Each structure stands twice: as C-alpha cells, then as structure tokens.
PDB file of C-alpha atoms in Angstrom:
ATOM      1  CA  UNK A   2      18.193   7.188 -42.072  1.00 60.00           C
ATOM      2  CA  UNK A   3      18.564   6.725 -38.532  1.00 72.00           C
ATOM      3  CA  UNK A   4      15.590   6.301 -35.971  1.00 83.00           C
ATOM      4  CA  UNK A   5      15.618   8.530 -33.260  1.00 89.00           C
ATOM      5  CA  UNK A   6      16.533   8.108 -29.747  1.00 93.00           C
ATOM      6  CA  UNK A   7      13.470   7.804 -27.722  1.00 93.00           C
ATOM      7  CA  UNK A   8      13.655   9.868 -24.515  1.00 94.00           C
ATOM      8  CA  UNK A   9      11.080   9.009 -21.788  1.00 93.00           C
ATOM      9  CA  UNK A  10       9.479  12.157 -20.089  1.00 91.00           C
ATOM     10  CA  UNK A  11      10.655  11.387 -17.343  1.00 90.00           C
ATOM     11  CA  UNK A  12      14.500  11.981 -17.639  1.00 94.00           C
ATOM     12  CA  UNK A  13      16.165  14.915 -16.937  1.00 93.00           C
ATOM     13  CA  UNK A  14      15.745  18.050 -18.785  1.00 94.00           C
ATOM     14  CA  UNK A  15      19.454  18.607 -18.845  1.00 93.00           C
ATOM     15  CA  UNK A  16      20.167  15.389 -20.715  1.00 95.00           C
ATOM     16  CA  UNK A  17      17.573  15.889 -23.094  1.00 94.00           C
ATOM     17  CA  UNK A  18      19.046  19.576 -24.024  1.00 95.00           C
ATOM     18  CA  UNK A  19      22.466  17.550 -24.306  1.00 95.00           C
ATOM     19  CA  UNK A  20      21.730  15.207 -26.818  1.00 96.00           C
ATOM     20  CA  UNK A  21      19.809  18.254 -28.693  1.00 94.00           C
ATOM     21  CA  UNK A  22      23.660  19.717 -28.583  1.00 95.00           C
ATOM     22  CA  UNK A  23      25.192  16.855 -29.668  1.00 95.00           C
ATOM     23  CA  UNK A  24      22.768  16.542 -32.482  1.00 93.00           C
ATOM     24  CA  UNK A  25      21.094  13.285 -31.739  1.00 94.00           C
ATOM     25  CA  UNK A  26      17.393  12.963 -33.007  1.00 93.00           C
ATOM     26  CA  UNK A  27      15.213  12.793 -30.001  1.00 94.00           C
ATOM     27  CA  UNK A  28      11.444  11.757 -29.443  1.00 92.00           C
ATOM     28  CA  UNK A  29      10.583  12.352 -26.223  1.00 92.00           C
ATOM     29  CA  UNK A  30       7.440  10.417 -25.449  1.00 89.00           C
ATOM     30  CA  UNK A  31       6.579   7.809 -21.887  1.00 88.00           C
ATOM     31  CA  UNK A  32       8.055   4.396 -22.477  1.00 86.00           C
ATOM     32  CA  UNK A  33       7.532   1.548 -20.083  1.00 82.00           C
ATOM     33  CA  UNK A  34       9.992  -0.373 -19.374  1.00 87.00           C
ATOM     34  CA  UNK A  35      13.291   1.429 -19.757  1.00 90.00           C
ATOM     35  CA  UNK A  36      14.251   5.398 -20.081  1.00 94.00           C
ATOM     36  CA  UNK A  37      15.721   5.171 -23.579  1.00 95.00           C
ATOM     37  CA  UNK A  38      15.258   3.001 -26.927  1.00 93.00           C
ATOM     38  CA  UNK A  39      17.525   3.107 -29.980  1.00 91.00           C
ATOM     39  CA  UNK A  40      16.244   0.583 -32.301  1.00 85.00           C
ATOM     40  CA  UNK A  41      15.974  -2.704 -30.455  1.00 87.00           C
ATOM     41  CA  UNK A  42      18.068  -1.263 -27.371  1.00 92.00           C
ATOM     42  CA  UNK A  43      16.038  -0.988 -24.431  1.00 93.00           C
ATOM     43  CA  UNK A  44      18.529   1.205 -22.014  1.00 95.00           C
ATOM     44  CA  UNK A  45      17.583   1.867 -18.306  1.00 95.00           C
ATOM     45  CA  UNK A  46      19.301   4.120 -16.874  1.00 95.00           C
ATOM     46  CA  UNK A  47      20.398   4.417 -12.874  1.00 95.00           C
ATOM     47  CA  UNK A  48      21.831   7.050 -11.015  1.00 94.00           C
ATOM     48  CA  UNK A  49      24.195   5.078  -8.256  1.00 92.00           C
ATOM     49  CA  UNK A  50      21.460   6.092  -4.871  1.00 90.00           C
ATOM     50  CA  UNK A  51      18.391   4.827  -7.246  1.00 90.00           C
ATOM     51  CA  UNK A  52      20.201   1.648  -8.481  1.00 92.00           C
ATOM     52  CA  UNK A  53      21.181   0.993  -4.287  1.00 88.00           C
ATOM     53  CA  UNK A  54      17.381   1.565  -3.517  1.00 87.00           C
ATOM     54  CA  UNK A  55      15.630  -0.876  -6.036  1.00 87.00           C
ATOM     55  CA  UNK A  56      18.422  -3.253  -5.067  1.00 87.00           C
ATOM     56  CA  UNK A  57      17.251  -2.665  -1.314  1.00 83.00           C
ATOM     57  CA  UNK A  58      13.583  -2.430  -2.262  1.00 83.00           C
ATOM     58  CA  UNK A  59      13.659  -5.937  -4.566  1.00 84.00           C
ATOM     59  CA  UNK A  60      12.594  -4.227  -7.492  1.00 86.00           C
ATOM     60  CA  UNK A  61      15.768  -3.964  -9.279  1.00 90.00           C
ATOM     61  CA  UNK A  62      16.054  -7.712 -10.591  1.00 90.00           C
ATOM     62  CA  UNK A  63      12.002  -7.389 -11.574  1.00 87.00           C
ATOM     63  CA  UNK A  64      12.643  -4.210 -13.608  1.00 87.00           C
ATOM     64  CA  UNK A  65      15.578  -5.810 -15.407  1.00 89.00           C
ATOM     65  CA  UNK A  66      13.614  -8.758 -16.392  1.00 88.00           C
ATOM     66  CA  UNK A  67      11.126  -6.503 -18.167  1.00 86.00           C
ATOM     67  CA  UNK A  68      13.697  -5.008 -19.868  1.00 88.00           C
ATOM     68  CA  UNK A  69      15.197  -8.082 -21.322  1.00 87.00           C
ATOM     69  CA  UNK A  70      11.656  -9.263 -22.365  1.00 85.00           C
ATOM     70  CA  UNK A  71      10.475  -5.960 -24.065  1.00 86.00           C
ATOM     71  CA  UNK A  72      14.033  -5.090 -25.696  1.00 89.00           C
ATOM     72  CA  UNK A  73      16.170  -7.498 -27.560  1.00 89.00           C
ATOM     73  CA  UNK A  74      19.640  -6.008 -26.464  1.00 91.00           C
ATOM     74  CA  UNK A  75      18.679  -4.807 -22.838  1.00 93.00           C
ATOM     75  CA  UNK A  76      21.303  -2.279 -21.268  1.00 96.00           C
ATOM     76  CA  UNK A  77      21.505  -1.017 -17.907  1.00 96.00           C
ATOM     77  CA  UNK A  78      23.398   2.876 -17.625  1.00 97.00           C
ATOM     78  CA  UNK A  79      24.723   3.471 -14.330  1.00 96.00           C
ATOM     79  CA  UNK A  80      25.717   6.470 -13.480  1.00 96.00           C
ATOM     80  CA  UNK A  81      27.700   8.197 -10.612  1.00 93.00           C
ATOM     81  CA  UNK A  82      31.583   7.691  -9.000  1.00 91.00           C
ATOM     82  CA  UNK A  83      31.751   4.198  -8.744  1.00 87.00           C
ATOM     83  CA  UNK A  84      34.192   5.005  -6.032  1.00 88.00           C
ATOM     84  CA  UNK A  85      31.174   6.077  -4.020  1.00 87.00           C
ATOM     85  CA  UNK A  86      30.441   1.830  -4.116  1.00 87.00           C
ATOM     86  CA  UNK A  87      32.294   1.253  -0.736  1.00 87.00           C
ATOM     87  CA  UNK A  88      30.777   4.533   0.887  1.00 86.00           C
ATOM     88  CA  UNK A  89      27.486   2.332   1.204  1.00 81.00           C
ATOM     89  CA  UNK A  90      26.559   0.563   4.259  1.00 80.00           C
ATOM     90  CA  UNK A  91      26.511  -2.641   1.622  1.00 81.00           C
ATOM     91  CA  UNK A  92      29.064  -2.112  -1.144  1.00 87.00           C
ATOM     92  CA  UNK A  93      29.523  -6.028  -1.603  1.00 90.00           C
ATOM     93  CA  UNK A  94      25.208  -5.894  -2.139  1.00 87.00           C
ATOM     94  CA  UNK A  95      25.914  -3.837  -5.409  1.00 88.00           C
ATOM     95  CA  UNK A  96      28.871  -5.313  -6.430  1.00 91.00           C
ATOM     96  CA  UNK A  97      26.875  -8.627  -6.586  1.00 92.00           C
ATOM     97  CA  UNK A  98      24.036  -7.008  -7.906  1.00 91.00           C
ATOM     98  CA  UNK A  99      26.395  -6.143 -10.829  1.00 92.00           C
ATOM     99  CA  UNK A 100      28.011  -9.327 -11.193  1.00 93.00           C
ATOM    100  CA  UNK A 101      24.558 -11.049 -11.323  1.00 92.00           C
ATOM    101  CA  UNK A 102      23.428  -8.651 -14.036  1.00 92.00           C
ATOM    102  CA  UNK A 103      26.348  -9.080 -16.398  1.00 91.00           C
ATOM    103  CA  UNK A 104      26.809 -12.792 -15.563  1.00 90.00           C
ATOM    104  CA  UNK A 105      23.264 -13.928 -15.040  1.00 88.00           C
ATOM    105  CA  UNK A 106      20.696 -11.939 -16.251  1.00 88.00           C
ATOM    106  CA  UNK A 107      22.865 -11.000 -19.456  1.00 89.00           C
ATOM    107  CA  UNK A 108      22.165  -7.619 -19.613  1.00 93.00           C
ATOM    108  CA  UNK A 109      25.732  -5.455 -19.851  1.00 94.00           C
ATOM    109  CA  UNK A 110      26.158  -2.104 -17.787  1.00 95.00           C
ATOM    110  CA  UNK A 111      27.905   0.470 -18.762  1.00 96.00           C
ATOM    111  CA  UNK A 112      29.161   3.133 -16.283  1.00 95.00           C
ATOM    112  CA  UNK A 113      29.417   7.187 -16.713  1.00 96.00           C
ATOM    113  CA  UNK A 114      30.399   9.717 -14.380  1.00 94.00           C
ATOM    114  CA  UNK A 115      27.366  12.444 -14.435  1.00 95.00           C
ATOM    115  CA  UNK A 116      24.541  13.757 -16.697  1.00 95.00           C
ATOM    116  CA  UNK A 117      26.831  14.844 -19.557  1.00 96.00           C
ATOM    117  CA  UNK A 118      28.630  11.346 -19.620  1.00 96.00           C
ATOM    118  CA  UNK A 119      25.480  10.004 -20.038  1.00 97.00           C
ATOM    119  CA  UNK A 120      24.758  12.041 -23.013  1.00 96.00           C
ATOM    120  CA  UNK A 121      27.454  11.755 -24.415  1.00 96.00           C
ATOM    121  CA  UNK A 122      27.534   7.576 -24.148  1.00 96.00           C
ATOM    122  CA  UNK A 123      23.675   7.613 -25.681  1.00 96.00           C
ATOM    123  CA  UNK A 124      24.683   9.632 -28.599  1.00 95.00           C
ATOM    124  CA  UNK A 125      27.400   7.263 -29.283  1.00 94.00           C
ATOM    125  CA  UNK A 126      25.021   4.208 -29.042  1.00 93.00           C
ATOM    126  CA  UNK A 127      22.659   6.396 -31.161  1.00 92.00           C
ATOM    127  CA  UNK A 128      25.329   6.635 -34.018  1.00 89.00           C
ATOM    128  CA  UNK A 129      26.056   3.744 -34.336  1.00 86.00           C
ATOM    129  CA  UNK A 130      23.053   1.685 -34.939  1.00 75.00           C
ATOM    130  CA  UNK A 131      22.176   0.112 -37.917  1.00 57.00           C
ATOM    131  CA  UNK A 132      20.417   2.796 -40.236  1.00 51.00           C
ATOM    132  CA  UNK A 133      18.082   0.036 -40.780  1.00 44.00           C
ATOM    133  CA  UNK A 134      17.031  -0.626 -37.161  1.00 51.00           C
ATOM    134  CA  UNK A 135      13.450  -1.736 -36.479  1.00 47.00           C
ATOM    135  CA  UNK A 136      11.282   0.530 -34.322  1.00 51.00           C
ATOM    136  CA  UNK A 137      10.433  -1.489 -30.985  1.00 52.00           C
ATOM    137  CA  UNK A 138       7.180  -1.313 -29.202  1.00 52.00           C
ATOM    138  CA  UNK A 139       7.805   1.044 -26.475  1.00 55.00           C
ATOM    139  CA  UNK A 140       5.796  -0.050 -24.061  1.00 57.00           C
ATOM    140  CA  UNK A 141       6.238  -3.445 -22.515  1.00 53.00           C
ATOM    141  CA  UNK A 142       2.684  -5.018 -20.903  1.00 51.00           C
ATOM    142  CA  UNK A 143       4.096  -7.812 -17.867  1.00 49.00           C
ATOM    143  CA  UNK A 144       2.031 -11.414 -18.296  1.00 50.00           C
ATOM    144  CA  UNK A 145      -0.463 -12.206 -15.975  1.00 57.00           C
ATOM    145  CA  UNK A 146      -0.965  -9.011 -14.685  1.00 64.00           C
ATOM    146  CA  UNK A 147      -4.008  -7.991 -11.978  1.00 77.00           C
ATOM    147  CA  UNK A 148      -7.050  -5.850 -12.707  1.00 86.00           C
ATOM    148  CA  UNK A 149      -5.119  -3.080 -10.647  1.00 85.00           C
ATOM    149  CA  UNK A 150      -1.763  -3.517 -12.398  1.00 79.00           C
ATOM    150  CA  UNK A 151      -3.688  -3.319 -15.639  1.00 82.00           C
ATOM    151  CA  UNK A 152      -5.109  -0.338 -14.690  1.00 87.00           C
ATOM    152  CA  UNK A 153      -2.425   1.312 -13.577  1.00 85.00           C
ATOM    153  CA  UNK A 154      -0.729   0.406 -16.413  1.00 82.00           C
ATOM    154  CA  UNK A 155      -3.273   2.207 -18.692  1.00 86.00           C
ATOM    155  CA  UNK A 156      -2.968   5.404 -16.880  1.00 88.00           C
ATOM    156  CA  UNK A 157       0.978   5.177 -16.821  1.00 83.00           C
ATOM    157  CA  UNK A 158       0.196   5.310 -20.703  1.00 83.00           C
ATOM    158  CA  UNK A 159      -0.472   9.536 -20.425  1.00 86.00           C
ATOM    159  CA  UNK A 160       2.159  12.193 -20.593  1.00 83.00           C
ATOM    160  CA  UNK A 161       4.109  12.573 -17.644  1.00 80.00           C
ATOM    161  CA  UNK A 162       2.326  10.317 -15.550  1.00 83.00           C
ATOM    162  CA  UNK A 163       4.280   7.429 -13.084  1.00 77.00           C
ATOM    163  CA  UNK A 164       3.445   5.259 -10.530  1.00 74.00           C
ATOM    164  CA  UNK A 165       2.480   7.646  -8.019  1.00 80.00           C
ATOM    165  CA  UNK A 166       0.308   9.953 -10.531  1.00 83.00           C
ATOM    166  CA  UNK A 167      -1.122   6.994 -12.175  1.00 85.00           C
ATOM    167  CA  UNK A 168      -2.362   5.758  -8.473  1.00 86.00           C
ATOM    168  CA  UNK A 169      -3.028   9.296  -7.471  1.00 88.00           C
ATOM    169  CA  UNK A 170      -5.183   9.890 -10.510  1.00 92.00           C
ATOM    170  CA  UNK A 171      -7.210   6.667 -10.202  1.00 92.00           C
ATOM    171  CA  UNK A 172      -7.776   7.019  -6.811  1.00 92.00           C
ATOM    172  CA  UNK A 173      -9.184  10.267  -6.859  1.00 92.00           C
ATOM    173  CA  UNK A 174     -11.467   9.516  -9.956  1.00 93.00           C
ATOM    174  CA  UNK A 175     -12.219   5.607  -9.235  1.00 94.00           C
ATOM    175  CA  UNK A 176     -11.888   4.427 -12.622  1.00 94.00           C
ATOM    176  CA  UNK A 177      -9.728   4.371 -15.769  1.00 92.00           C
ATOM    177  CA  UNK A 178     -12.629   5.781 -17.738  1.00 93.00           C
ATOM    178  CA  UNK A 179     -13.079   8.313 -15.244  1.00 92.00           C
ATOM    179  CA  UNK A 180      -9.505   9.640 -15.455  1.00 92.00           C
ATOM    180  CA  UNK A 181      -9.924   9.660 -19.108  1.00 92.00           C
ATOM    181  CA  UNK A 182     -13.150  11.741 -19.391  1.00 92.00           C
ATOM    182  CA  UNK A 183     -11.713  14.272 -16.193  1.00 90.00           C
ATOM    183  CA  UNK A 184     -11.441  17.728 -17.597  1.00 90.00           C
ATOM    184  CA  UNK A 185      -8.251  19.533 -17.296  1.00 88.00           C
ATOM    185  CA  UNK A 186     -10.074  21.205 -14.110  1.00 89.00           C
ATOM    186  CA  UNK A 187     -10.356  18.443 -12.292  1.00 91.00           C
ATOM    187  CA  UNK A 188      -6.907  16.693 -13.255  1.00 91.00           C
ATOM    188  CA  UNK A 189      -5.271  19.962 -11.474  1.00 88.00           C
ATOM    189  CA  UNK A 190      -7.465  19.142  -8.263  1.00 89.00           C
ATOM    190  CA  UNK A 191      -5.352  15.647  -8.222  1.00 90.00           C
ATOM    191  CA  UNK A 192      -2.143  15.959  -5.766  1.00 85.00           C
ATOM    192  CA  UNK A 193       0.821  16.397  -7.883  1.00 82.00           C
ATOM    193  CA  UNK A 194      -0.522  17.651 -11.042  1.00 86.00           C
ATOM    194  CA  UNK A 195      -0.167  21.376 -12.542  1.00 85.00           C
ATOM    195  CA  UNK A 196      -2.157  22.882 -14.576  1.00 86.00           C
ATOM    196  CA  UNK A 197       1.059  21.745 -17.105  1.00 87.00           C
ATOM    197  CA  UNK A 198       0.132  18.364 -16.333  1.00 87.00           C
ATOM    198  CA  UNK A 199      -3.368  18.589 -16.399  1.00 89.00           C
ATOM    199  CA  UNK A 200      -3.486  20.343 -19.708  1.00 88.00           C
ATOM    200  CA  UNK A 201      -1.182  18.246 -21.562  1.00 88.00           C
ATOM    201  CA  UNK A 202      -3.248  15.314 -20.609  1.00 89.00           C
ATOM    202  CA  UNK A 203      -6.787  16.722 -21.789  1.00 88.00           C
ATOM    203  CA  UNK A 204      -4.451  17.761 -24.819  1.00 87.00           C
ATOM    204  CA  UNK A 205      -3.583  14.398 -25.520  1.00 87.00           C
ATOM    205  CA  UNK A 206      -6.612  12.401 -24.665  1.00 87.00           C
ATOM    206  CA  UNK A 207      -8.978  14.899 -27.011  1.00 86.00           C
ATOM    207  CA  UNK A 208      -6.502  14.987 -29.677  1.00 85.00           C
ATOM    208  CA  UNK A 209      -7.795  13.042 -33.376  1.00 86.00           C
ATOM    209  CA  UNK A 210      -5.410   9.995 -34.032  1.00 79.00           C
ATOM    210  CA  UNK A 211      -3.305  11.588 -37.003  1.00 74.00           C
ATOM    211  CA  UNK A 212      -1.565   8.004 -37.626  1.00 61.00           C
ATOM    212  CA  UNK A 213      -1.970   5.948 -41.023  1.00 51.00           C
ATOM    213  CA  UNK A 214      -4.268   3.093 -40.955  1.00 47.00           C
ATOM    214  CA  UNK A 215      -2.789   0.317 -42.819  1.00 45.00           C
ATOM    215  CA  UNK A 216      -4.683  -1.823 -45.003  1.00 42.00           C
ATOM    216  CA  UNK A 217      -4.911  -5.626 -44.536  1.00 40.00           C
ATOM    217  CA  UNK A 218      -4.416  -7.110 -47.840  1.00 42.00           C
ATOM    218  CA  UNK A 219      -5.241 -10.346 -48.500  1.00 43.00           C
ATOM    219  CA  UNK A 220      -2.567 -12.849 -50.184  1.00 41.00           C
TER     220      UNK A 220
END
C-alpha cells in the first residue's frame, strides 16, 4: 500500500481538490520544511515571483539546505512560464540560482506551467514510489537554533499557523505556554486569526492523543 502524499496547510486549496480528482491519497497536515512529502521526498514547491523573492531576500539557499537535511531526495517544484525568466530585472540571478541548485546543492527542479501541472506532476511522483516507502519525520528542527527560533518553531507546530501567526501569536500572549493555554476567544483577538483559526487550534491543542504507544522491549 502506498503512503499518502502529505499536503501542508498551507498550499492552495485548488491543488489539494486536484489531487483529490486525480485520486492521490492526501494528508493534509503543517510540515516544516517543504510543502509536500511522498515517502522520503521532501518537495518544496515555488511559484516563479516567490522563488525571485527568497532569491532576493537570501532565504532561498537556507530553505533548500533544510530541505536536503530533513528529506533524503530533496526536490524543488517551480512553477510558472519560465519564459517570464528574462521579464525580471535579474533573469541571469535565477538562472544561476538554478544552476547552483541542480549543480551544487544537488537538489533537482522540476518545472510546471500552473496549479494543475503541479498536480498533475505530484500525483505522478506519488505513483510511483515504492509501496514500501518509509514515513519521514515531517518536521525538520535546524541545529543550534535560539530560544526565539525555538519558540517560534513550537508555535509553527499548530494548524495553519506560519511565520507571521506564530510571531503574532507569541507576541500577543508572551509565551509558548501562554499561546497554548489561550482559549479560542482570545486566539480570535490575535491579528490574522478567525474564529476558523482560532477554533481549530483550541480543537487541536485539547484534543486526547489517539496514537499507539509502543512498547520498549528489551532484547
């Protein structure tokens, strides 16, 4: 049997409902790093404008590496008209940001035109994998990280929550134990979060663990 394609919540709705057509097994849950896992592929995917900007804002290369260190076949989706390359103020920027990542970093990049592409690519890379695929750890914790990054990182951990929520969230309550005893009420009060949000999180926080406790047996 297959293991399913692990969506973050953070990707497109659209996509999502795609795969669902094109019968691929989804779980859609946060993952950090990447947007996707099928087995031990960690896949990030970039829409052209967002892969310019973390090349611009030096976060691209940084966000790679993660990927390679969490995943054991890292793979970069980038999606848009690559045509649109020399339409940036900096085309040869991205084309050396590409050549660096296949040639450098090791990590290939595949190319689709739009959403459905996309889809369409994952539920390829979703057939194909070895029925016998281990199941990854989905979240990837960076070495050496600082009490604020840690932090961050543990609030980054609840549904639907990024950067800006997770720093949103801890600002307004001071703490990571205070964002995790916050009522629903009070998560709605925080900037950017419904009362969807909010509710999902109190959901998921004051849920019992329904997962099977493995015994440690001794040799």
């Amino acid at each position: 049997m297959r293991t399913p394609l692990v969506v973050d919540t953070n990707e497109p709705e659209d996509i999502l409902e795609r795969l669902r057509v094109l019968r691929v097994d989804v779980d859609r849950r946060k993952i950090a790093p990447g947007d996707y896992v099928v087995g031990p592929i960690g896949i990030e995917r970039k829409a052209l404008p967002d892969f310019f900007n973390s090349l611009v804002r030096k976060r691209l290369f940084e966000q790679v590496r993660r990927l390679r260190e969490a995943y054991p076949q890292p793979l970069l989706i980038l999606e848009g008209d690559i045509a649109e390359i020399s339409t940036f103020r900096q085309p040869q920027s991205i084309l050396g940001a590409l050549v660096a990542l296949e040639v450098v970093e090791h990590v290939p990049v595949l190319t689709t035109a739009d959403k459905d592409q996309t889809a369409l690519l994952l539920s390829v890379i979703w057939k194909r994998q070895d029925k016998e695929a281990a199941a990854y750890g989905l979240r990837h914790k960076p070495k050496e990280m600082s009490v604020e990054e840690r932090q961050r990182f543990l609030v980054e951990g609840l549904p639907n929550v990024g950067e800006t929520l997770a720093r949103n969230l801890l600002e307004r309550f001071g703490s990571v134990r205070a964002v995790f005893t916050a009522s629903s009420e009070e998560l709605k009060a925080v900037p950017k979060i419904g009362e969807g949000k909010a509710s999902e999180i109190a959901r998921v926080l004051g849920a019992p663990y329904e997962g099977k406790q493995r015994r440690l047996e001794g040799p």
